[in-house]
C-alpha positions as CSV (number, residue, x, y, z in Angstrom):
1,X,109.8,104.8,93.8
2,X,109.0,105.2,97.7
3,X,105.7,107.3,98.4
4,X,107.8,110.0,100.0
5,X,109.8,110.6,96.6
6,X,106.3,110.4,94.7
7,X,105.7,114.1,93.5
8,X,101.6,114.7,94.2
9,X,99.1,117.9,92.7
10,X,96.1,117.5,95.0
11,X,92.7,119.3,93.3
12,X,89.6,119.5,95.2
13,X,87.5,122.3,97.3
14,X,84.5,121.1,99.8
15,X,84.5,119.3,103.0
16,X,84.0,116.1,100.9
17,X,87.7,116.6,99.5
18,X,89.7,117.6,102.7
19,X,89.3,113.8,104.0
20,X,91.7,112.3,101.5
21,X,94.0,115.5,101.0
22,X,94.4,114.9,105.1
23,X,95.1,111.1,104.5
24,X,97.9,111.3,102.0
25,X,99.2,114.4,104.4
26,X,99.4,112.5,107.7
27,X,100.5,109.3,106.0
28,X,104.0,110.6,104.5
29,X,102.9,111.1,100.7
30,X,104.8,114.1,99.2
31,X,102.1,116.8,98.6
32,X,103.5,119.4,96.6
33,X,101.0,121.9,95.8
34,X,96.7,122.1,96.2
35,X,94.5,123.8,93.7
36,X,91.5,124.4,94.7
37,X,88.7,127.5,93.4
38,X,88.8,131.1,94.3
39,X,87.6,132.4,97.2
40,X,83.7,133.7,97.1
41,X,81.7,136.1,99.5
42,X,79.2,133.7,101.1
43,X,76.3,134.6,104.0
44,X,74.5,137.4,104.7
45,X,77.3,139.9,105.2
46,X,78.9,138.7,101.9
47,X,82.4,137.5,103.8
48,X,85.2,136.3,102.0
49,X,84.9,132.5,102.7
50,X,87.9,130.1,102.2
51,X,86.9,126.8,100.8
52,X,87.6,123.8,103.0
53,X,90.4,122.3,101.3
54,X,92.0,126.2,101.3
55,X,91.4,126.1,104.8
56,X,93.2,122.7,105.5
57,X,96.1,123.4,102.7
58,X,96.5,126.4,104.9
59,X,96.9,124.9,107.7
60,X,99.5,122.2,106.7
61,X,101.3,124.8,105.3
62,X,101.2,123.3,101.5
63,X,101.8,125.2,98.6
64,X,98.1,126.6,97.3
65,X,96.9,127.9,94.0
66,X,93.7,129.4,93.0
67,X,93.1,129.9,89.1
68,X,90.1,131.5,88.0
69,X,90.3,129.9,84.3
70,X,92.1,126.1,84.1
71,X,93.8,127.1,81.2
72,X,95.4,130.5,82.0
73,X,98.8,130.4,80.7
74,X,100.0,132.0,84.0
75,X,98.2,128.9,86.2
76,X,99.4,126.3,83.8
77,X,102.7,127.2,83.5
78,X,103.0,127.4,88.0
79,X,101.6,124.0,87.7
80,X,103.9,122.5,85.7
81,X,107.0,123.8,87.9
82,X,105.4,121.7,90.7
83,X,106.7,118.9,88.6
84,X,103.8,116.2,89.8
85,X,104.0,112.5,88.8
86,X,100.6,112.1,89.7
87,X,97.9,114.5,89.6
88,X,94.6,113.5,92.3
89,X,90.9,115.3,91.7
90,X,88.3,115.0,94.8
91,X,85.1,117.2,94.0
92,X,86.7,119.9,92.1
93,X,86.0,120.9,88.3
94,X,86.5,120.0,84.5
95,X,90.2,119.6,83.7
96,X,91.1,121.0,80.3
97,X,93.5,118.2,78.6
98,X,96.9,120.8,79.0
99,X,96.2,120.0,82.5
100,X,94.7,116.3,83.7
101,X,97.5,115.0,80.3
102,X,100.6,116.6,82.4
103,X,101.6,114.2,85.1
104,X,103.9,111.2,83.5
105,X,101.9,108.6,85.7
106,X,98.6,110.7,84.9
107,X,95.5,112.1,86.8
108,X,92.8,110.3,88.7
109,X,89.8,111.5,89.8
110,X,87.6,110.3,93.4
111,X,83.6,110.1,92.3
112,X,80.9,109.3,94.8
113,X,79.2,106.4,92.7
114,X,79.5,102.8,91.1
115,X,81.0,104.4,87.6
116,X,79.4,104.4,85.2
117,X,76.0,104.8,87.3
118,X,75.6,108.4,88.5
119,X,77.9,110.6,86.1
120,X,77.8,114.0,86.9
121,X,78.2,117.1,89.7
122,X,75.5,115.3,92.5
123,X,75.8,111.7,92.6
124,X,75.2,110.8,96.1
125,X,72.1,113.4,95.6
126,X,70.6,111.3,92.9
127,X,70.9,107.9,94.4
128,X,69.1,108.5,97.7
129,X,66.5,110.4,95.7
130,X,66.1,107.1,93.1
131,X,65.7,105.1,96.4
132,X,68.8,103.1,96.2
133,X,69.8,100.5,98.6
134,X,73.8,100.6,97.1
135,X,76.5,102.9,96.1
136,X,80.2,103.5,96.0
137,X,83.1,105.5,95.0
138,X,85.2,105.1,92.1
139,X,88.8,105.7,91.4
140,X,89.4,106.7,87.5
141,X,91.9,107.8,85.1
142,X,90.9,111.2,83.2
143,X,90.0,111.6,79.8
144,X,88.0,113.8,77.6
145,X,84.7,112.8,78.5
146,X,83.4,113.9,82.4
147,X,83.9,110.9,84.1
148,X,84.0,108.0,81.5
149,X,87.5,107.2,82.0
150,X,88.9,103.6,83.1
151,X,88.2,102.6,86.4
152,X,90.9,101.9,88.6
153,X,88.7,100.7,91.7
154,X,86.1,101.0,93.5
155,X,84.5,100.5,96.9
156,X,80.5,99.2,97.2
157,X,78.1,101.2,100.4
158,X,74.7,100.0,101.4
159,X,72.3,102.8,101.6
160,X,69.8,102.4,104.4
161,X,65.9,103.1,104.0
162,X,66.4,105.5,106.7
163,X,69.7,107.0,105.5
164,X,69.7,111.0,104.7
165,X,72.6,112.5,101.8
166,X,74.5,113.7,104.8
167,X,74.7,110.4,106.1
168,X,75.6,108.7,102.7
169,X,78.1,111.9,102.1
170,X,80.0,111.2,105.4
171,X,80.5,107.3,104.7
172,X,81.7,107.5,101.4
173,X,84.0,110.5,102.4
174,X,85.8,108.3,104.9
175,X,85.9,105.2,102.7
176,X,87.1,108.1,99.8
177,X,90.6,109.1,101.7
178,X,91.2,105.2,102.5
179,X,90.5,104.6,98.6
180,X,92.6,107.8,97.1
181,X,95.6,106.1,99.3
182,X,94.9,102.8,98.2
183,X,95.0,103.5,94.4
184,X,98.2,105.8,94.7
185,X,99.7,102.7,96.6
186,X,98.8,100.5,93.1
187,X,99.8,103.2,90.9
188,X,103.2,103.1,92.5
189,X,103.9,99.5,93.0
190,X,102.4,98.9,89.3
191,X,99.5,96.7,90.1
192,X,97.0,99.0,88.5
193,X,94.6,97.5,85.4
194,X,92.2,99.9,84.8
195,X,88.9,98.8,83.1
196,X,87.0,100.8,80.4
197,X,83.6,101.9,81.7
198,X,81.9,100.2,78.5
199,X,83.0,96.6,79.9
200,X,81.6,97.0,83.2
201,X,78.4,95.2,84.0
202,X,75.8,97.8,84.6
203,X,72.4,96.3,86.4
204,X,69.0,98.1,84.9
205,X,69.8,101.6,83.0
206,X,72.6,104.4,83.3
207,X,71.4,106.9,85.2
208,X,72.7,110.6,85.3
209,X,73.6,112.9,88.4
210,X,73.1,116.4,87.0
211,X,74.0,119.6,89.3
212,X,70.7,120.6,91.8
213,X,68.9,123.8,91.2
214,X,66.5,125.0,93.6
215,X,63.3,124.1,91.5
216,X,64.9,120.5,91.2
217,X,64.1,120.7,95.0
218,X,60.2,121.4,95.0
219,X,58.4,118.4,96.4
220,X,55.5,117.0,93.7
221,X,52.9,115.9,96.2
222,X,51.2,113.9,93.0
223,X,54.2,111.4,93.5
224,X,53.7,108.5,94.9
225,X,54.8,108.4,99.2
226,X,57.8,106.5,99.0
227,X,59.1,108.8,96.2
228,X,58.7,111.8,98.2
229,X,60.3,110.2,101.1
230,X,63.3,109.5,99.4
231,X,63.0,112.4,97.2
232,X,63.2,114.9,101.0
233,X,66.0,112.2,102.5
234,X,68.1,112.7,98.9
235,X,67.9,116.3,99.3
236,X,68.8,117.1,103.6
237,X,69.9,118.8,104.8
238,X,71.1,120.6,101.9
239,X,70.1,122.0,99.2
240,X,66.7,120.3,101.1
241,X,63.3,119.6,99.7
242,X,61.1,122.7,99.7
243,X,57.3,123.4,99.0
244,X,54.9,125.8,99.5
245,X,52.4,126.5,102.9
246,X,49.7,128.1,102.7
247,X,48.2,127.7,106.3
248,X,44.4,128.9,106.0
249,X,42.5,129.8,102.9
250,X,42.8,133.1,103.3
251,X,47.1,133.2,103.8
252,X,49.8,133.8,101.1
253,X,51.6,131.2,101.0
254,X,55.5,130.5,102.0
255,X,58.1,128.5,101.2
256,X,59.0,125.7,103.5
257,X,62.2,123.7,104.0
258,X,61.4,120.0,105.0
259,X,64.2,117.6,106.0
260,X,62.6,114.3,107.2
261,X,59.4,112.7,107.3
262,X,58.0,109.2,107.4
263,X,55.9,107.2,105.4
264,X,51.7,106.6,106.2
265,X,50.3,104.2,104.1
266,X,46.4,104.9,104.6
267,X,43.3,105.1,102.3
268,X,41.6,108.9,102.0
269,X,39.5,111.1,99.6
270,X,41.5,113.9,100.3
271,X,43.2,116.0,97.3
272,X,47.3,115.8,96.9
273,X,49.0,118.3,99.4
274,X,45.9,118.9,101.9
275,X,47.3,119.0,105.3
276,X,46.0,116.9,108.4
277,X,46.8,117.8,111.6
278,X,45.9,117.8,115.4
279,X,47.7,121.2,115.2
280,X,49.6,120.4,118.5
281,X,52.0,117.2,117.5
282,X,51.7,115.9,113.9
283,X,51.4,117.2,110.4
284,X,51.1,114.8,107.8
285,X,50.2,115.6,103.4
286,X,47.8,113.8,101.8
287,X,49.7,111.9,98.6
288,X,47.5,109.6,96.0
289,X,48.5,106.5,98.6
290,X,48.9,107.5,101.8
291,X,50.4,110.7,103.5
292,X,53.7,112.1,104.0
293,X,54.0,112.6,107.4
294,X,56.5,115.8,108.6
295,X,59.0,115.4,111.1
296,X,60.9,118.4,111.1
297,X,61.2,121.7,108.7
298,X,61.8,124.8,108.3
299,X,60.2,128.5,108.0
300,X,61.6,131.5,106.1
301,X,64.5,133.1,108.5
302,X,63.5,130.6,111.5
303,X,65.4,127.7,112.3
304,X,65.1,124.1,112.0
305,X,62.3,122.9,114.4
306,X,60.7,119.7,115.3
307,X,56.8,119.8,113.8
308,X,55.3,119.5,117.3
309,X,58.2,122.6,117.8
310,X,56.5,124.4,115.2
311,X,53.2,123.6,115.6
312,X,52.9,125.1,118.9
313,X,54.4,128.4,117.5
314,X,52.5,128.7,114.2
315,X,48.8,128.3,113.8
316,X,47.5,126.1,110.9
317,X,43.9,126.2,110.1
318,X,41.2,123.8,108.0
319,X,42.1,124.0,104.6
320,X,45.9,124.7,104.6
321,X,48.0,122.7,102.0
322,X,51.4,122.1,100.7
323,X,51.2,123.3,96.8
């Protein structure tokens, strides 16, 4: 069978997705129909906001469905007069067996980790934040279990100490669409041999990527500095680390958004979270070996400022701390 004849269901809905949705478009693979979820009121003014792979689908023209439940009669029954051989999931939900078990040649899902390391909804979160210095993306048959199914392939990406999500996010995105292609390419020729998770060699302990909450994001200034460093470069900029100023003794406090820092290994007395600064150019948090010192962040309804930006704006006195 020639790629153009090969009858795809493309399932995904954030940026993360579009990339390989847009690589089997503009290389000649036969893209019948994109699901992706329903539209939600986002911002301030609560606007109707298209998800990106919506917004692409749009574009290109290709057929588009948007079920609220996986298994509505009505959705499942559209699907299956699409007619795919081959079903393709990139960021999008849990498949109900009625629908990943439909294609003849099956469904195959894009992850953004070494499978079976970093199962679950945030795994390029998770290894930044465990200070990795390696990740992938996988290619995997579905099955019942959230992403235990046989691996198909998979591409290995150095993390760099200096390396924020967002930079991790993009790399494996581009390396994603090349993959997706790739594996359709083996599933059509015949070459595939997938390999159960359970006989792949795992070095040190599984570790799990559960979905971020905004109280997963609070910075624990007991940690050691290196944790918190990779803890605020795992989380910017978004959902990004948070904590909370209070900038004299006598202030309330307020919630601040940090998105990098650098690590300051130095001796002190001083108690976890007291502040240091000249109050013109640097701001650094005392942590049990060194501080944390804070590069750029971010007040309530303000943008995203330098610290020497903010500093000259907003008045810190003796005795403010992050808490």
């Amino acid at each position: 069978m020639k790629k153009e004849d090969l009858r795809i269901v493309y399932m995904g809905t954030p940026d993360f997705a579009v990339e390989a949705l847009r690589q089997l478009v503009e290389g000649g693979y036969n893209v019948v129909g994109v699901i992706t979820m329903p539209d939600k009121p986002a911002g301030r003014g609560h606007k109707i906001q298209y998800s990106p792979v919506k917004q692409y689908a749009l574009e290109q023209n290709l057929p588009l469905l948007q079920p609220e439940k996986l298994k509505d009669e009505a959705f499942v029954e559209a699907l299956r007069e699409w007619k795919a051989d081959l079903q393709i999931v990139v960021a999008f939900r849990m498949l109900p067996e009625v629908v990943w078990n439909m294609p003849r040649l099956g469904t195959f899902n894009l992850h953004a980790s070494l499978l079976p390391q970093y199962r679950g909804a945030a795994p390029i979160n998770w290894a930044v934040i465990n200070g990795d210095t390696e990740t992938g993306i996988t290619t995997f048959f579905l099955k019942h279990e959230i992403d235990t199914g046989e691996v198909i392939q998979q591409v290995r990406v150095p993390i760099a100490d200096t390396d924020n999500v967002e930079v991790v996010h993009d790399k494996l995105m581009m390396l994603g669409g090349k993959l997706v292609l790739e594996t359709v390419d083996a599933i059509l020729n015949g070459t595939v041999k997938p390999i159960p998770q359970e006989e792949m060699a795992v070095v040190g302990e599984l570790r799990p990527a559960p979905k971020i909450f905004k109280e997963t994001c609070r910075i624990d200034w007991n940690q050691p500095v290196k944790k918190i460093y990779d803890f605020i470069r795992g989380l910017s900029p978004y959902p990004a680390a948070w904590s909370e100023l209070i900038a004299s003794e006598k202030a309330e406090s307020v919630v601040v958004k940090i998105f990098e820092s650098e690590i300051v290994y130095e001796s002190h007395q001083l108690a976890a979270g007291t502040i240091v600064t000249d109050g013109k150019k640097f701001m650094k948090v005392a942590v049990p070996d060194g501080f944390v010192s804070i590069l750029s962040l971010q007040l309530p309804g303000k943008k995203r400022l330098k610290t020497d930006e903010l500093l000259r704006g907003y008045h810190l006195e003796d005795g403010c701390k992050m808490k």
